[in-house]
Coordinates of C-alpha atoms in Angstrom, one line a residue:
M1 CA -189.6 63.1 63.4
K2 CA -192.0 61.1 61.3
T3 CA -194.3 63.3 59.0
Q4 CA -197.8 61.9 58.8
T5 CA -199.5 61.3 55.2
S6 CA -203.3 61.2 54.8
S7 CA -204.6 58.0 54.9
K8 CA -206.3 58.6 51.6
E9 CA -203.9 59.8 49.0
P10 CA -205.3 60.7 45.3
S11 CA -204.5 58.0 42.7
N12 CA -202.2 58.5 39.5
L13 CA -205.3 58.9 37.5
A14 CA -206.8 61.5 39.8
L15 CA -203.8 63.4 39.5
I16 CA -203.5 62.9 35.6
G17 CA -207.1 64.4 35.6
R18 CA -206.1 67.4 37.6
L19 CA -203.2 68.1 35.4
A20 CA -205.8 67.6 32.2
R21 CA -208.3 70.3 33.6
Y22 CA -205.6 72.7 33.7
R23 CA -205.4 73.0 29.9
P24 CA -208.0 70.6 28.7
A25 CA -207.8 71.8 25.0
V26 CA -204.1 70.9 25.1
F27 CA -205.0 67.2 26.7
V28 CA -207.7 66.5 24.4
T29 CA -205.7 67.6 21.3
C30 CA -202.8 65.7 22.4
G31 CA -204.8 62.6 22.8
L32 CA -207.0 62.7 19.5
L33 CA -203.7 63.5 17.4
V34 CA -201.6 60.9 19.3
G35 CA -203.9 58.2 19.3
G36 CA -205.1 59.0 15.4
A37 CA -201.4 59.7 14.1
F38 CA -199.4 57.0 15.8
Y39 CA -202.3 54.2 16.0
L40 CA -205.2 54.8 13.6
F41 CA -203.5 55.9 10.6
P42 CA -201.3 53.1 9.7
L43 CA -204.5 51.0 9.3
V44 CA -205.6 53.2 6.4
P45 CA -203.0 52.4 3.8
G46 CA -203.7 48.6 4.6
L47 CA -207.4 49.2 3.7
V48 CA -206.7 51.1 0.6
V49 CA -204.3 48.4 -0.5
Q50 CA -206.7 45.9 0.1
Q51 CA -209.3 47.6 -2.1
I52 CA -206.4 47.8 -4.9
F53 CA -205.7 44.3 -4.8
N54 CA -209.4 43.4 -4.7
G55 CA -209.9 45.5 -7.8
L56 CA -206.8 43.8 -9.4
T57 CA -208.2 40.4 -9.0
G58 CA -211.6 41.1 -10.2
N59 CA -213.2 39.4 -7.1
A60 CA -214.6 42.6 -5.5
P61 CA -215.7 45.5 -7.4
A62 CA -214.0 48.6 -6.1
A63 CA -216.0 52.0 -5.9
L64 CA -212.9 53.8 -7.3
N65 CA -210.6 52.9 -10.0
L66 CA -206.9 52.1 -9.8
W67 CA -206.1 55.6 -10.0
G68 CA -208.5 56.9 -7.5
L69 CA -207.4 54.2 -5.2
L70 CA -203.6 55.3 -5.5
A71 CA -204.6 58.8 -5.1
L72 CA -206.5 57.9 -1.8
L73 CA -203.6 55.9 -0.6
V74 CA -200.9 59.1 -1.3
G75 CA -203.8 61.0 0.4
S76 CA -203.9 58.9 3.5
V77 CA -200.0 59.3 3.8
L78 CA -199.9 62.8 3.6
A79 CA -202.7 63.0 6.3
R80 CA -200.8 60.9 8.5
I81 CA -197.5 63.2 8.0
V82 CA -199.9 66.2 8.9
A83 CA -201.4 64.5 12.0
L84 CA -198.0 63.2 12.9
F85 CA -196.5 66.8 13.1
G86 CA -199.6 68.2 15.0
G87 CA -199.4 65.1 17.3
V88 CA -195.7 65.7 18.2
S89 CA -196.6 69.5 18.6
A90 CA -199.3 68.7 21.1
E91 CA -197.4 66.2 22.8
V92 CA -194.6 68.5 23.4
T93 CA -196.9 71.4 24.5
L94 CA -198.5 69.2 27.0
K95 CA -195.1 68.0 28.3
Q96 CA -194.2 71.4 28.9
V97 CA -197.2 72.9 30.0
S98 CA -197.6 70.1 32.8
S99 CA -193.9 70.2 33.7
A100 CA -194.0 73.8 34.3
L101 CA -197.2 73.8 36.3
M102 CA -195.6 71.3 38.2
R103 CA -192.3 73.2 38.9
Q104 CA -194.4 76.4 39.7
N105 CA -196.3 74.5 42.4
V106 CA -193.4 73.1 43.9
F107 CA -191.7 76.7 44.1
E108 CA -194.7 78.1 45.6
Y109 CA -194.8 75.4 48.3
I110 CA -190.9 75.8 49.1
L111 CA -191.3 79.7 49.3
H112 CA -194.2 79.3 51.9
R113 CA -192.3 77.2 54.1
P114 CA -190.5 79.0 57.0
G115 CA -187.0 80.1 56.0
A116 CA -185.1 77.8 58.2
R117 CA -187.0 74.8 56.9
A118 CA -187.4 75.5 53.1
L119 CA -185.2 72.8 51.7
L120 CA -184.6 69.4 53.5
A121 CA -181.8 68.8 51.0
S122 CA -179.1 70.8 49.4
A123 CA -180.0 73.3 46.8
G124 CA -178.5 71.4 44.0
E125 CA -180.1 68.4 44.8
A126 CA -183.4 69.9 45.1
I127 CA -183.0 71.7 41.8
S128 CA -182.2 68.3 40.1
R129 CA -185.2 66.8 41.9
V130 CA -187.5 69.4 40.8
R131 CA -186.3 69.4 37.1
D132 CA -186.2 65.6 36.8
D133 CA -189.2 64.6 38.6
A134 CA -191.5 67.0 36.8
D135 CA -190.0 65.7 33.6
E136 CA -190.7 62.2 34.4
V137 CA -194.3 63.1 35.4
S138 CA -195.1 65.1 32.3
F139 CA -193.9 62.3 30.2
F140 CA -196.0 59.8 32.1
V141 CA -199.1 62.3 31.4
T142 CA -198.4 62.1 27.6
W143 CA -197.9 58.6 27.5
T144 CA -201.3 57.9 29.1
F145 CA -202.9 58.0 25.5
D146 CA -200.8 55.2 24.3
P147 CA -202.4 52.1 25.8
F148 CA -206.0 53.7 24.7
G149 CA -205.0 54.0 21.0
Q150 CA -203.4 50.8 21.2
L151 CA -206.6 49.0 22.6
L152 CA -208.5 50.7 20.0
V153 CA -206.5 49.7 16.9
M154 CA -206.3 46.2 18.3
I155 CA -210.1 46.0 18.2
I156 CA -210.3 47.6 14.9
A157 CA -207.7 45.2 13.5
L158 CA -209.3 42.0 15.0
T159 CA -212.6 43.3 13.5
I160 CA -211.0 43.4 10.1
L161 CA -209.3 40.2 10.3
V162 CA -212.3 38.5 11.5
R163 CA -214.3 39.8 8.6

């Protein structure tokens, strides 16, 4: 017997949006920290080093002296470290929250099915699928921030290079 599926299934982005609405603060925090820590922060030391070299050659006056720029460089590296720890923490939290929600929904669905038809596969296979599929979807949810961060950095880097 074939099961009928609806002709209009939600897109992946719509499903990610539903997961994001479950814990929006965790989703937004993860997006900001991951985008900032992994992609934007590496640009800052390059800009500071550019100002240091400009100050050494005397071609462009720097607003800070050499020691101030070095302190800014060290400060940016320390800020990146803190942001990386925060980003990893937010990413792990988002992954755990989303996978736990999906597992809970699957178990509720199984428990509401008739007892004779609760599982279509063996119990071991069902447990493995619930564990692995929830993990893969939660990885996908946390990786959705990567293309946006990479696109933003590409635009900023190209702007810097063109100037």
